[in-house]
Each structure stands twice: as C-alpha cells, then as structure tokens.
Coordinates of C-alpha atoms in Angstrom, one line a residue:
X1 CA 22.4 -53.6 -8.1
X2 CA 18.9 -53.6 -6.6
X3 CA 17.4 -50.3 -5.2
X4 CA 17.0 -50.1 -1.5
X5 CA 13.4 -48.9 -2.1
X6 CA 10.5 -49.7 -4.4
X7 CA 8.9 -46.4 -4.0
X8 CA 9.7 -43.0 -2.6
X9 CA 6.8 -40.8 -1.3
X10 CA 7.3 -37.0 -1.2
X11 CA 5.2 -35.4 1.6
X12 CA 3.9 -36.9 4.8
X13 CA 0.5 -35.3 4.8
X14 CA -2.9 -37.1 4.4
X15 CA -2.3 -38.3 0.9
X16 CA 1.4 -39.1 1.4
X17 CA 0.9 -41.1 4.6
X18 CA -2.0 -43.0 3.1
X19 CA 0.0 -43.7 -0.1
X20 CA 3.1 -44.8 1.9
X21 CA 1.3 -47.1 4.3
X22 CA -0.8 -48.7 1.4
X23 CA 2.3 -49.4 -0.6
X24 CA 4.1 -50.9 2.4
X25 CA 1.2 -53.0 3.5
X26 CA 1.3 -54.5 -0.1
X27 CA 4.9 -55.5 0.5
X28 CA 6.7 -52.6 -1.1
X29 CA 9.9 -51.1 0.4
X30 CA 8.9 -47.5 1.0
X31 CA 10.7 -44.3 1.9
X32 CA 8.6 -41.3 3.0
X33 CA 10.3 -38.0 2.9
X34 CA 9.0 -35.0 4.7
X35 CA 10.5 -31.4 4.7
X36 CA 9.0 -30.6 8.2
X37 CA 10.0 -32.0 11.5
X38 CA 6.9 -34.1 12.0
X39 CA 4.2 -35.8 9.8
X40 CA 0.7 -34.4 9.2
X41 CA 1.3 -30.8 10.1
X42 CA -1.7 -29.6 8.0
X43 CA -3.9 -32.4 9.4
X44 CA -3.0 -31.3 12.9
X45 CA -4.5 -27.8 12.4
X46 CA -7.3 -28.8 10.0
X47 CA -11.0 -28.2 11.1
X48 CA -9.9 -25.7 13.7
X49 CA -7.8 -28.3 15.4
X50 CA -10.5 -31.0 15.2
X51 CA -10.0 -32.5 11.7
X52 CA -13.1 -32.9 9.6
X53 CA -11.7 -36.1 8.0
X54 CA -14.6 -36.8 5.6
X55 CA -18.3 -36.3 5.0
X56 CA -20.8 -39.2 5.4
X57 CA -23.2 -38.0 2.6
X58 CA -24.3 -40.6 0.0
X59 CA -22.1 -40.8 -3.2
X60 CA -24.3 -38.7 -5.4
X61 CA -24.4 -35.9 -2.8
X62 CA -20.7 -36.2 -2.2
X63 CA -19.9 -35.8 -5.9
X64 CA -21.9 -32.7 -6.0
X65 CA -19.5 -31.1 -3.5
X66 CA -16.5 -31.7 -5.8
X67 CA -15.9 -28.5 -7.7
X68 CA -13.2 -29.6 -10.1
X69 CA -12.6 -32.8 -12.0
X70 CA -15.2 -34.8 -10.3
X71 CA -15.2 -37.4 -13.1
X72 CA -11.5 -37.9 -12.6
X73 CA -12.0 -38.4 -8.8
X74 CA -14.8 -40.8 -9.2
X75 CA -12.6 -43.8 -9.6
X76 CA -10.4 -43.2 -6.6
X77 CA -13.6 -42.5 -4.6
X78 CA -15.2 -45.8 -5.7
X79 CA -12.2 -47.8 -4.5
X80 CA -11.8 -46.0 -1.2
X81 CA -14.9 -43.9 -0.3
X82 CA -16.1 -42.0 2.7
X83 CA -17.5 -45.2 4.4
X84 CA -14.2 -46.9 3.8
X85 CA -12.4 -44.0 5.5
X86 CA -14.6 -44.2 8.5
X87 CA -14.0 -47.9 8.8
X88 CA -10.3 -47.5 8.3
X89 CA -9.9 -44.9 11.2
X90 CA -12.1 -46.8 13.5
X91 CA -10.1 -50.0 12.9
X92 CA -7.0 -48.0 13.9
X93 CA -8.8 -47.2 17.2
X94 CA -10.0 -43.6 16.5
X95 CA -13.6 -43.2 17.7
X96 CA -15.5 -41.0 15.3
X97 CA -18.7 -38.9 15.4
X98 CA -20.9 -37.7 12.6
X99 CA -22.0 -34.1 13.1
X100 CA -24.3 -31.6 11.5
X101 CA -24.0 -31.5 7.7
X102 CA -22.8 -35.2 7.8
X103 CA -19.3 -34.0 8.7
X104 CA -17.0 -36.6 10.4
X105 CA -14.7 -35.7 13.3
X106 CA -12.7 -37.7 15.8
X107 CA -14.8 -38.0 18.9
X108 CA -11.9 -36.7 21.0
X109 CA -12.1 -33.4 19.2
X110 CA -8.4 -33.6 18.4
X111 CA -6.9 -33.6 14.9
X112 CA -3.8 -34.9 16.4
X113 CA -5.5 -38.3 16.8
X114 CA -6.1 -38.6 13.0
X115 CA -2.4 -37.5 12.2
X116 CA -0.9 -39.8 14.8
X117 CA -3.1 -42.8 13.6
X118 CA -1.8 -42.4 10.1
X119 CA 1.8 -42.0 11.3
X120 CA 1.6 -45.2 13.5
X121 CA -0.1 -47.0 10.6
X122 CA 2.9 -46.1 8.5
X123 CA 5.3 -47.2 11.2
X124 CA 3.4 -50.5 11.7
X125 CA 3.7 -51.4 8.1
X126 CA 7.5 -50.7 7.9
X127 CA 7.6 -47.3 6.1
X128 CA 10.9 -45.6 6.7
X129 CA 10.5 -41.9 7.2
X130 CA 13.0 -39.1 6.8
X131 CA 12.0 -35.8 8.4
X132 CA 13.7 -32.4 7.9
X133 CA 14.4 -33.6 4.3
X134 CA 13.6 -31.3 1.4
X135 CA 13.3 -32.9 -2.0
X136 CA 15.1 -30.8 -4.6
X137 CA 14.3 -32.7 -7.8
X138 CA 12.8 -35.9 -9.1
X139 CA 15.3 -37.8 -11.2
X140 CA 14.1 -39.2 -14.6
X141 CA 15.7 -40.6 -17.8
X142 CA 14.0 -41.8 -21.0
X143 CA 10.6 -41.1 -19.7
X144 CA 11.1 -43.1 -16.4
X145 CA 11.7 -41.9 -12.9
X146 CA 14.7 -43.5 -11.0
X147 CA 14.7 -41.5 -7.7
X148 CA 15.1 -38.2 -6.1
X149 CA 17.7 -35.6 -5.2
X150 CA 17.4 -34.1 -1.7
X151 CA 19.0 -32.0 1.0
X152 CA 19.2 -33.7 4.4
X153 CA 18.7 -31.9 7.7
X154 CA 22.3 -30.8 7.7
X155 CA 21.9 -29.3 4.3
X156 CA 24.0 -31.8 2.4
X157 CA 22.8 -32.8 -1.0
X158 CA 22.0 -36.6 -1.3
X159 CA 20.4 -38.9 -3.8
X160 CA 18.1 -41.9 -3.3
X161 CA 17.0 -44.2 -6.1
X162 CA 13.7 -46.0 -6.6
X163 CA 11.7 -46.9 -9.8
X164 CA 8.5 -45.2 -8.4
X165 CA 8.0 -41.8 -7.0
X166 CA 4.6 -40.6 -5.5
X167 CA 4.2 -36.7 -5.3
X168 CA 2.0 -35.9 -2.4
X169 CA 3.4 -32.4 -1.6
X170 CA 0.0 -30.7 -1.2
X171 CA -0.8 -27.2 -2.7
X172 CA 0.3 -23.8 -1.4
X173 CA -2.3 -23.1 1.3
X174 CA -1.2 -22.9 4.9
X175 CA 2.5 -22.6 3.7
X176 CA 3.7 -22.7 7.3
X177 CA 2.7 -26.5 7.4
X178 CA 5.2 -27.1 4.6
X179 CA 2.8 -26.8 1.6
X180 CA 4.9 -24.4 -0.6
X181 CA 4.1 -25.6 -4.1
X182 CA 7.1 -27.9 -4.5
X183 CA 5.1 -30.6 -6.4
X184 CA 4.0 -28.1 -9.0
X185 CA 7.8 -27.4 -9.7
X186 CA 8.6 -31.1 -10.0
X187 CA 5.7 -31.8 -12.3
X188 CA 6.4 -28.8 -14.5
X189 CA 10.1 -30.0 -14.9
X190 CA 8.8 -33.4 -15.9
X191 CA 6.6 -32.0 -18.7
X192 CA 3.3 -31.7 -16.8
X193 CA 0.9 -28.7 -17.3
X194 CA 0.0 -26.8 -14.2
X195 CA -3.5 -25.2 -13.9
X196 CA -3.2 -21.8 -12.5
X197 CA -3.2 -22.1 -8.6
X198 CA -5.3 -19.7 -6.5
X199 CA -6.7 -19.8 -3.0
X200 CA -10.0 -21.8 -2.5
X201 CA -12.1 -21.8 0.6
X202 CA -10.6 -18.6 1.7
X203 CA -12.0 -15.5 3.3
X204 CA -13.3 -12.7 1.1
X205 CA -12.4 -9.1 1.6
X206 CA -15.2 -6.4 1.5
X207 CA -15.2 -2.6 1.0
X208 CA -18.3 -2.2 3.1
X209 CA -17.8 1.0 5.0
X210 CA -19.0 -0.5 8.3
X211 CA -16.8 -3.7 8.2
X212 CA -14.8 -2.5 11.2
X213 CA -17.8 -2.8 13.5
X214 CA -18.4 -6.5 12.4
X215 CA -15.1 -8.0 13.4
X216 CA -15.8 -11.2 15.4
X217 CA -19.5 -11.3 14.4
X218 CA -21.0 -14.7 13.6
X219 CA -24.4 -14.9 12.0
X220 CA -26.3 -18.2 12.0
X221 CA -29.1 -19.4 9.7
X222 CA -28.7 -16.8 7.1
X223 CA -28.9 -16.9 3.4
X224 CA -26.4 -15.4 1.1
X225 CA -26.3 -14.8 -2.6
X226 CA -23.1 -14.3 -4.7
X227 CA -23.4 -12.0 -7.7
X228 CA -20.8 -11.7 -10.4
X229 CA -21.5 -8.7 -12.7
X230 CA -24.9 -8.5 -11.1
X231 CA -25.7 -12.1 -12.2
X232 CA -26.6 -14.6 -9.5
X233 CA -23.9 -17.3 -9.4
X234 CA -24.4 -19.1 -6.1
X235 CA -26.8 -19.2 -3.2
X236 CA -25.9 -20.6 0.2
X237 CA -27.5 -21.1 3.6
X238 CA -25.8 -21.4 7.0
X239 CA -23.2 -19.5 9.0
X240 CA -21.2 -16.5 7.9
X241 CA -18.6 -14.7 10.0
X242 CA -16.5 -11.5 9.9
X243 CA -12.9 -11.2 11.0
X244 CA -9.8 -9.2 10.2
X245 CA -9.2 -11.8 7.4
X246 CA -12.5 -10.9 5.8
X247 CA -15.9 -12.6 5.4
X248 CA -15.6 -16.1 6.3
X249 CA -17.6 -19.0 7.8
X250 CA -18.9 -22.0 5.8
X251 CA -21.2 -19.9 3.6
X252 CA -18.4 -17.5 2.5
X253 CA -15.9 -20.2 2.1
X254 CA -18.1 -22.3 -0.2
X255 CA -18.7 -19.1 -2.3
X256 CA -15.1 -18.1 -2.4
X257 CA -14.2 -20.6 -5.2
X258 CA -16.4 -18.6 -7.6
X259 CA -15.6 -15.2 -6.2
X260 CA -11.9 -15.6 -6.5
X261 CA -12.1 -16.7 -10.1
X262 CA -14.2 -13.7 -10.9
X263 CA -11.9 -11.3 -9.1
X264 CA -8.9 -12.6 -10.9
X265 CA -10.8 -11.9 -14.1
X266 CA -11.4 -8.4 -12.8
X267 CA -15.2 -8.8 -12.6
X268 CA -17.5 -7.1 -10.1
X269 CA -18.4 -9.3 -7.1
X270 CA -20.9 -8.9 -4.2
X271 CA -22.5 -10.9 -1.6
X272 CA -26.1 -10.1 -0.7
X273 CA -27.0 -11.2 2.8
X274 CA -30.5 -12.1 3.9
X275 CA -30.6 -12.1 7.8
X276 CA -34.3 -13.1 8.0
X277 CA -34.5 -15.9 5.3
X278 CA -37.6 -17.6 7.0
X279 CA -39.7 -14.5 6.6
X280 CA -41.1 -12.7 3.6
X281 CA -40.7 -8.9 3.3
X282 CA -44.4 -8.5 4.4
X283 CA -43.9 -10.9 7.3
X284 CA -40.9 -9.1 8.4
X285 CA -42.6 -5.6 8.1
X286 CA -45.4 -7.0 10.3
X287 CA -43.0 -8.3 12.9
X288 CA -41.1 -5.0 13.0
X289 CA -44.5 -3.1 13.6
X290 CA -45.4 -5.6 16.4
X291 CA -42.0 -5.0 18.0
X292 CA -42.5 -1.1 17.9
X293 CA -46.0 -1.5 19.4
X294 CA -44.5 -3.3 22.4
X295 CA -41.8 -0.7 23.0
X296 CA -42.1 2.5 25.0
X297 CA -42.3 5.7 22.8
X298 CA -39.1 7.1 24.3
X299 CA -37.0 4.0 23.6
X300 CA -34.3 4.4 21.0
X301 CA -34.2 3.0 17.4
X302 CA -31.1 1.0 18.5
X303 CA -33.3 -1.1 20.8
X304 CA -35.6 -2.1 17.9
X305 CA -32.6 -3.1 15.9
X306 CA -31.3 -5.1 18.9
X307 CA -34.5 -7.1 18.9
X308 CA -33.9 -8.0 15.3
X309 CA -30.1 -8.6 15.1
X310 CA -27.1 -9.3 17.2
X311 CA -25.8 -6.3 19.1
X312 CA -22.8 -5.9 16.9
X313 CA -25.0 -5.3 13.9
X314 CA -26.9 -2.4 15.4
X315 CA -24.4 0.4 14.4
X316 CA -23.7 -0.9 10.9
X317 CA -27.5 -1.2 10.3
X318 CA -28.1 2.3 11.5
X319 CA -25.4 3.6 9.3
X320 CA -26.8 1.6 6.4
X321 CA -30.3 3.1 7.0
X322 CA -28.9 6.5 7.6
X323 CA -31.0 6.6 10.9
X324 CA -29.4 7.7 14.1
X325 CA -29.4 4.9 16.6
X326 CA -30.7 7.2 19.3
X327 CA -33.7 8.4 17.5
X328 CA -36.9 7.8 19.5
X329 CA -38.9 4.9 18.3
X330 CA -42.1 7.0 18.1
X331 CA -40.4 8.9 15.2
X332 CA -39.8 5.9 13.1
X333 CA -41.6 6.3 9.8
X334 CA -43.1 3.8 7.4
X335 CA -40.4 4.6 4.9
X336 CA -37.8 3.8 7.4
X337 CA -39.6 0.4 8.3
X338 CA -39.6 -0.3 4.6
X339 CA -35.9 0.5 4.2
X340 CA -35.1 -1.7 7.2
X341 CA -36.9 -4.7 5.7
X342 CA -35.0 -4.2 2.5
X343 CA -31.6 -4.1 4.3
X344 CA -32.4 -7.0 6.6
X345 CA -33.4 -9.0 3.5
X346 CA -30.6 -7.8 1.2
X347 CA -27.6 -6.1 2.9
X348 CA -25.0 -5.8 0.2
X349 CA -21.2 -6.4 0.7
X350 CA -19.0 -5.5 -2.2
X351 CA -16.2 -8.1 -2.6
X352 CA -12.9 -6.4 -3.6
X353 CA -10.2 -9.0 -2.7
X354 CA -9.6 -12.4 -1.1
X355 CA -7.4 -13.6 1.7
X356 CA -4.1 -15.0 0.5
X357 CA -2.8 -18.7 0.7
X358 CA -1.8 -18.3 4.3
X359 CA -5.6 -18.4 5.1
X360 CA -7.0 -20.6 2.4
X361 CA -8.2 -24.1 3.4
X362 CA -7.1 -25.6 0.1
X363 CA -5.5 -24.7 -3.2
X364 CA -7.5 -24.6 -6.5
X365 CA -5.5 -25.6 -9.5
X366 CA -2.6 -27.8 -9.9
X367 CA -1.4 -30.7 -12.0
X368 CA -3.8 -31.3 -14.8
X369 CA -5.9 -34.3 -14.3
X370 CA -6.1 -35.2 -17.9
X371 CA -2.4 -35.9 -17.9
X372 CA -2.7 -38.5 -15.0
X373 CA -4.3 -41.9 -15.3
X374 CA -7.4 -41.8 -13.1
X375 CA -7.3 -45.6 -12.6
X376 CA -3.8 -45.6 -11.2
X377 CA -2.8 -42.0 -10.4
X378 CA 0.3 -42.6 -12.5
X379 CA 1.5 -39.8 -14.8
X380 CA 0.7 -40.2 -18.5
X381 CA 3.9 -38.7 -19.4
X382 CA 6.6 -40.2 -17.1
X383 CA 6.6 -43.9 -16.1
X384 CA 6.7 -44.5 -12.3
X385 CA 5.6 -41.0 -11.4
X386 CA 2.4 -40.8 -9.4
X387 CA 0.3 -37.9 -7.9
X388 CA -1.9 -37.8 -4.9
X389 CA -3.9 -35.2 -3.0
X390 CA -3.9 -31.4 -3.2
X391 CA -1.2 -31.3 -5.8
X392 CA -3.6 -32.4 -8.3
X393 CA -6.2 -30.0 -9.9
X394 CA -9.2 -31.3 -7.7
X395 CA -10.8 -29.3 -5.0
X396 CA -14.2 -29.4 -3.2
X397 CA -16.5 -27.5 -0.8
X398 CA -15.7 -27.3 2.9
X399 CA -17.1 -30.1 5.0
X400 CA -14.5 -32.9 4.9
X401 CA -14.5 -33.4 1.1
X402 CA -11.0 -32.2 0.5
X403 CA -9.5 -34.6 3.2
X404 CA -11.3 -37.4 1.5
X405 CA -9.8 -36.5 -1.8
X406 CA -6.4 -36.9 -0.1
X407 CA -7.2 -40.3 1.4
X408 CA -8.8 -41.7 -1.8
X409 CA -6.1 -40.5 -4.3
X410 CA -3.4 -41.5 -1.8
X411 CA -4.8 -44.9 -1.3
X412 CA -5.0 -45.5 -5.1
X413 CA -1.5 -44.1 -5.8
X414 CA -0.1 -46.3 -3.1
X415 CA -1.3 -49.5 -5.1
X416 CA 1.4 -48.6 -7.7
X417 CA -0.6 -50.0 -10.6
X418 CA 0.9 -49.6 -13.9

C-alpha cells in the first residue's frame, strides 16, 4: 500500500515551511505538522516584531558571523544564499529594505508579512498542514524512518507514515512559540549526539551595584570589551542597553555566546565599557576641562556629568567615582578628573549570570553536524531522516544570520536528496 505522503515535516517555522514548500514544489506529497495553532510563531515576534530575515553582506563577511560549524553551513548557503532569500521574498510580493549593518527587513516593518508569505507559499504548492498537533515520536526500523506518532488536537494518539521525515523543530529559545526542544529528544532516540544546548544572543546579568539606575538606558556608539579570567576575548562596537533582563543590545548579544560558555565553565567574566571610544584619554581630559571652564563655579558636579553622558548615567557615575553629585564644580580636583576619564573609558560590569532561554534569540548546541550530511541535510545514521534550522548545532551573531541559516538548511533538506 502506497503512503499518503512522501515526506512529513515537523515544525512550521522558518526552516520547516521552507523545507515543506520546497519539497511540494518539486512534486512531493508533503504533510507539515505544527504543535501551535498557527505557523511561524517565532518569525512573527523576531526582530522586535519586524523580522530581520537575512543580512546582505558578501559571502566572506557573512561566513565570519557564523559562530559554530561554518564549514558545514557553507554548502547550504552556497545553494540558497542571502541574495537568493531576498529574491525569493520579493517574488512572493514582500517588499524589502536593507538597513544599517546590511540587515534586511520587510519594508512594512511587520514580521507577519514574512510568516504569512511562507505560509501562503506552502499552501500554493499543496502542502497539507496539521496545526495543534504534537509529534510524540519518529518511527524507524532497520535504520530507516517510516513515519511519526503524534497526538491530535483532541489528544488522541495517531500515526502517519512516510519514508522521509524532516525535523525542523527549532531549539529551546522563546519556548512560548513552541520551541521546547522536541527535536533533540527525537534525534537522541534515533542515535544522534546532542551538543549541550545553552542560550545564545541572550542578555547578560551583572552584579554592578548601580545596575538598578540603568534600567531602560540605551547607549549608542560605544565600545565594549569582554574579558574571561582577565583575558580579552572579544571587542564590539555599537549599541548596548540595560533592562530588568540584564545587559542587552546588539553589542552584548554578540558577546553573550562567549560569556555564557565561560560562565558555564565557572570562569570570571566582565564587560568593560568605553563610552567615549572616539577620544583618547588625553583628548577626553581636555574636553572635561573645557566643559568645566564654561560652567559657573556654583554649578554641581552632576551638571558636568550630564554634559558627558545621558542623564540616567549621572548617579551611577557619581557613585562609581565616589563623588557627590551635588559637589560644586569649583571643587573638582585634577585627581577626580583623571578618575572620571578612566571610568568613562573603562567602566567595568562584572557578569555573573545570563538570561534564560525565554529571552534568548537562538539556541547554541543541538544535533551534531558531523552526524548529518552537509550536502543533503540527511542523517548519517538513519535513512530518510533530515534536519533543518535551529535544531542543528549551528548559530550565528545577531543581524539576520540565524534566520538565513533556517532558510538555507530548510531549502536544502526539502530537496530530499539521498
């Protein structure tokens, strides 16, 4: 008896929808199973609701942003790269803009447009979709998959057979969107090794005593250095922010991958912030003296700080310098100016923890890539089993790179090459 489907795709996210639509466009009978009530839940909230779908940088620069298993990803990217992704969505009628940092967004500013375009593309190519459906197990015998066992929306257990299964279940970041690590369980049961999963692109928690004053602050055009056991590991330039979740913004998120690994290994981590990277210490000292000369002698030290940093930084800086914010400016000493320069050029934030998966943009770790054929995305252990997207041990910097990983690997998996 012939199976009703050629392939079952588990997970209707970026990778899953791309895989399902690709297979269907190539004439395969496709069933897409999604545990949530709609497709693309994570896409719809990505990029703060705007969806940074890829990055337009040239291939060599794009590769540098891939933090894990860049060699493995190279094949999928070569077949469906960032330019192909841009053309793909524009052909689907989604107008795109390239913004600062070569980040690509829908012109509408709505992530829903990307999710809906993918869902419509699946429908147009005949993909059958089952929502509110939780896959419980992937069925295999003699080293070959033959279907899945699942629970339907009423909670009844059912089975569906197919000779190919694509696992595109995502990681464990933003679990409210349905990414709860199911794919790791399936892969482990079928003999795959799972590299330890941990949050990546996640806020970092500091023990700095003035952190409570910084909530909501966003600093632009700053330089930050990440130290592990007092050794410089990474340096970044751009925006850094503070919230109840921790230190975030593009700079902190890019550093978080190294910081999280170091914290797991119980190593000492700190971020040193240069709030005036365009100025040398001597130049900054000269500027501070000029500011003082322009001020009235009875003005307060806080007003000097306000001329140098955002208002929200005034109290933390005064505490850091151990100078009362209402000291008269005429009483500021050369030693205090020197200390102010040092702090502005190197304010230290001890990092003691990281935000959990609920706040992480992506998951680091996952199915080991050396157990997957990079030319097909098929398992090297089980015939007919494929992987795509965040379930694999591939992650990248913030800026659209991780979404491109999903599109590229999903497209390749959907080819169902043996």
